[in-house]
Coordinates of C-alpha atoms in Angstrom, one line a residue:
M1 CA -18.7 -24.3 3.3
S2 CA -19.4 -21.2 5.4
V3 CA -20.0 -17.8 4.0
R4 CA -20.3 -14.8 6.3
V5 CA -21.2 -11.2 5.5
R6 CA -19.8 -8.5 7.7
R7 CA -19.1 -4.7 7.6
I8 CA -15.5 -4.0 7.0
Y9 CA -15.5 -1.5 9.8
E10 CA -16.0 -4.3 12.3
P11 CA -12.8 -5.7 13.8
P12 CA -11.5 -8.9 12.2
E13 CA -12.4 -12.2 14.0
A14 CA -10.5 -15.5 14.0
E15 CA -13.7 -17.1 12.5
D16 CA -13.5 -14.9 9.4
G17 CA -11.3 -17.2 7.4
V18 CA -10.6 -15.7 4.0
R19 CA -11.6 -12.0 4.1
V20 CA -12.8 -10.7 0.7
L21 CA -13.7 -7.1 0.1
V22 CA -16.6 -7.0 -2.3
D23 CA -16.9 -3.2 -2.7
R24 CA -15.6 -1.5 -5.8
L25 CA -14.3 1.5 -3.9
W26 CA -12.1 1.3 -0.8
P27 CA -14.0 2.1 2.4
R28 CA -13.7 5.7 3.6
G29 CA -11.5 6.3 6.6
L30 CA -10.1 2.8 6.8
A31 CA -6.4 2.1 6.5
K32 CA -5.5 -0.8 4.2
D33 CA -3.3 -2.5 6.8
A34 CA -6.1 -2.3 9.4
A35 CA -8.7 -3.9 7.1
H36 CA -6.9 -7.3 7.0
V37 CA -8.3 -8.0 3.5
D38 CA -7.0 -11.2 1.7
E39 CA -8.7 -10.5 -1.6
W40 CA -10.3 -7.6 -3.4
P41 CA -11.9 -8.9 -6.7
K42 CA -13.2 -5.6 -8.1
A43 CA -14.8 -7.4 -11.1
L44 CA -17.2 -9.2 -8.7
T45 CA -18.7 -5.9 -7.6
P46 CA -21.7 -4.2 -9.1
S47 CA -21.1 -1.9 -12.0
T48 CA -20.9 1.8 -11.2
E49 CA -24.1 2.3 -13.1
L50 CA -26.0 -0.3 -11.1
R51 CA -24.6 0.9 -7.8
R52 CA -25.6 4.5 -8.6
W53 CA -29.1 3.4 -9.7
Y54 CA -29.7 1.4 -6.5
H55 CA -28.3 4.1 -4.2
A56 CA -30.5 6.8 -5.9
G57 CA -33.5 4.8 -4.7
E58 CA -34.8 4.2 -8.2
G59 CA -35.6 0.5 -7.7
S60 CA -36.2 -2.2 -5.2
Y61 CA -33.7 -4.5 -3.6
E62 CA -35.2 -7.4 -5.5
E63 CA -34.7 -5.6 -8.9
F64 CA -31.1 -4.7 -7.8
A65 CA -30.4 -8.3 -6.9
R66 CA -31.7 -9.5 -10.3
R67 CA -29.6 -7.0 -12.3
Y68 CA -26.5 -7.8 -10.2
E69 CA -26.9 -11.5 -10.8
A70 CA -27.1 -10.8 -14.5
E71 CA -23.9 -8.8 -14.3
L72 CA -22.2 -11.8 -12.6
T73 CA -22.8 -13.9 -15.7
E74 CA -20.2 -11.8 -17.6
P75 CA -17.1 -13.9 -18.3
E76 CA -14.6 -12.1 -15.9
A77 CA -17.1 -11.9 -13.0
A78 CA -18.3 -15.5 -13.6
E79 CA -14.7 -16.7 -13.4
L80 CA -14.0 -14.9 -10.2
L81 CA -17.3 -16.1 -8.7
D82 CA -16.3 -19.7 -9.5
R83 CA -12.9 -19.2 -8.0
L84 CA -14.4 -17.7 -4.8
R85 CA -16.8 -20.7 -4.7
A86 CA -13.9 -23.1 -4.9
S87 CA -12.0 -21.3 -2.1
A88 CA -15.2 -21.4 0.0
R89 CA -15.4 -25.2 -0.2
G90 CA -14.4 -26.5 3.2
A91 CA -13.3 -23.1 4.5
T92 CA -14.9 -20.0 5.8
V93 CA -15.1 -16.9 3.5
T94 CA -16.2 -13.6 4.9
L95 CA -17.5 -11.1 2.4
L96 CA -16.7 -7.6 3.6
T97 CA -18.7 -4.5 2.6
A98 CA -18.9 -0.9 3.8
A99 CA -22.7 -1.0 3.2
K100 CA -24.7 0.2 6.3
S101 CA -27.2 -2.6 5.7
P102 CA -25.2 -5.6 4.5
E103 CA -28.3 -7.8 4.4
Q104 CA -29.7 -5.5 1.7
S105 CA -26.6 -5.2 -0.3
H106 CA -24.7 -6.9 -3.1
A107 CA -22.7 -8.8 -0.5
A108 CA -25.9 -10.7 0.5
V109 CA -26.6 -11.5 -3.1
L110 CA -23.0 -12.9 -3.4
A111 CA -23.4 -14.9 -0.2
C112 CA -26.6 -16.6 -1.5
L113 CA -24.9 -17.4 -4.9
L114 CA -21.9 -18.9 -3.1
Q115 CA -24.1 -21.1 -0.9
E116 CA -26.0 -22.6 -3.9

Protein backbone atom coordinates (compact mmCIF):
# COMPACT_ATOMS: atom_id res chain seq x y z
CA MET A 1 0.00 0.00 0.00
CA SER A 2 1.23 3.42 -0.87
CA VAL A 3 -0.38 6.61 0.41
CA ARG A 4 0.78 9.97 -0.85
CA VAL A 5 -0.19 13.48 0.24
CA ARG A 6 -0.01 16.26 -2.32
CA ARG A 7 -1.37 19.73 -2.90
CA ILE A 8 -4.21 19.66 -5.38
CA TYR A 9 -2.67 22.59 -7.23
CA GLU A 10 0.28 20.42 -8.29
CA PRO A 11 -0.12 18.77 -11.71
CA PRO A 12 -1.31 15.14 -11.63
CA GLU A 13 1.37 12.48 -11.93
CA ALA A 14 1.13 8.94 -13.28
CA GLU A 15 2.24 7.65 -9.86
CA ASP A 16 -0.78 9.22 -8.11
CA GLY A 17 -3.03 6.21 -8.55
CA VAL A 18 -6.46 7.00 -7.12
CA ARG A 19 -6.71 10.75 -6.47
CA VAL A 20 -8.88 11.59 -3.47
CA LEU A 21 -9.75 15.17 -2.52
CA VAL A 22 -9.90 15.32 1.27
CA ASP A 23 -11.01 18.95 1.68
CA ARG A 24 -14.62 19.84 2.51
CA LEU A 25 -14.57 22.87 0.21
CA TRP A 26 -13.57 22.85 -3.44
CA PRO A 27 -10.15 24.53 -3.88
CA ARG A 28 -10.31 28.13 -5.05
CA GLY A 29 -9.39 28.88 -8.62
CA LEU A 30 -9.22 25.25 -9.74
CA ALA A 31 -11.49 23.93 -12.46
CA LYS A 32 -13.01 20.55 -11.63
CA ASP A 33 -11.94 18.99 -14.92
CA ALA A 34 -8.33 20.15 -14.36
CA ALA A 35 -8.14 18.57 -10.89
CA HIS A 36 -8.42 14.96 -12.03
CA VAL A 37 -10.14 13.91 -8.79
CA ASP A 38 -11.42 10.32 -8.61
CA GLU A 39 -13.19 10.62 -5.25
CA TRP A 40 -14.35 13.41 -2.95
CA PRO A 41 -15.59 11.86 0.31
CA LYS A 42 -16.71 14.99 2.17
CA ALA A 43 -17.67 13.03 5.29
CA LEU A 44 -13.96 12.17 5.74
CA THR A 45 -13.01 15.82 6.10
CA PRO A 46 -12.76 17.69 9.40
CA SER A 47 -15.96 19.29 10.61
CA THR A 48 -16.46 22.97 9.88
CA GLU A 49 -16.11 23.73 13.59
CA LEU A 50 -12.81 21.86 13.91
CA ARG A 51 -11.45 23.37 10.72
CA ARG A 52 -12.29 26.90 11.89
CA TRP A 53 -10.84 26.22 15.35
CA TYR A 54 -7.54 25.03 13.89
CA HIS A 55 -7.23 27.82 11.31
CA ALA A 56 -7.93 30.42 13.99
CA GLY A 57 -4.71 29.31 15.69
CA GLU A 58 -6.48 28.31 18.90
CA GLY A 59 -4.72 24.99 19.31
CA SER A 60 -1.73 22.89 18.37
CA TYR A 61 -1.49 20.52 15.44
CA GLU A 62 -1.32 17.61 17.90
CA GLU A 63 -4.63 18.65 19.49
CA PHE A 64 -6.17 19.14 16.06
CA ALA A 65 -5.02 15.64 15.01
CA ARG A 66 -6.48 14.12 18.20
CA ARG A 67 -9.84 15.83 17.68
CA TYR A 68 -9.91 14.91 14.00
CA GLU A 69 -9.17 11.26 14.74
CA ALA A 70 -12.10 11.32 17.19
CA GLU A 71 -14.36 12.68 14.44
CA LEU A 72 -13.26 9.84 12.17
CA THR A 73 -14.79 7.32 14.57
CA GLU A 74 -18.29 8.58 13.69
CA PRO A 75 -20.15 5.89 11.68
CA GLU A 76 -20.21 7.56 8.25
CA ALA A 77 -16.59 8.71 8.45
CA ALA A 78 -15.42 5.35 9.81
CA GLU A 79 -17.14 3.55 6.92
CA LEU A 80 -15.52 5.84 4.35
CA LEU A 81 -12.13 5.44 6.03
CA ASP A 82 -12.48 1.65 5.85
CA ARG A 83 -13.42 1.87 2.17
CA LEU A 84 -10.43 4.08 1.44
CA ARG A 85 -8.18 1.67 3.34
CA ALA A 86 -9.50 -1.20 1.22
CA SER A 87 -8.88 0.66 -2.03
CA ALA A 88 -5.34 1.53 -0.84
CA ARG A 89 -4.42 -2.14 -0.43
CA GLY A 90 -2.12 -3.00 -3.28
CA ALA A 91 -2.62 0.36 -4.97
CA THR A 92 -1.47 3.93 -4.65
CA VAL A 93 -3.84 6.47 -3.15
CA THR A 94 -3.01 10.16 -3.30
CA LEU A 95 -4.73 12.39 -0.77
CA LEU A 96 -5.18 15.86 -2.22
CA THR A 97 -5.54 19.03 -0.22
CA ALA A 98 -5.37 22.76 -0.82
CA ALA A 99 -3.56 23.24 2.51
CA LYS A 100 -0.37 25.25 2.18
CA SER A 101 1.41 22.84 4.55
CA PRO A 102 0.03 19.37 3.79
CA GLU A 103 2.38 17.83 6.37
CA GLN A 104 0.56 19.81 9.10
CA SER A 105 -2.95 19.15 7.83
CA HIS A 106 -5.77 16.67 8.15
CA ALA A 107 -4.44 14.93 5.01
CA ALA A 108 -1.32 13.91 6.95
CA VAL A 109 -3.50 12.55 9.76
CA LEU A 110 -5.50 10.52 7.22
CA ALA A 111 -2.32 9.23 5.59
CA CYS A 112 -1.04 7.96 8.94
CA LEU A 113 -4.36 6.25 9.69
CA LEU A 114 -4.42 4.58 6.27
CA GLN A 115 -0.92 3.21 6.72
CA GLU A 116 -1.68 1.61 10.10
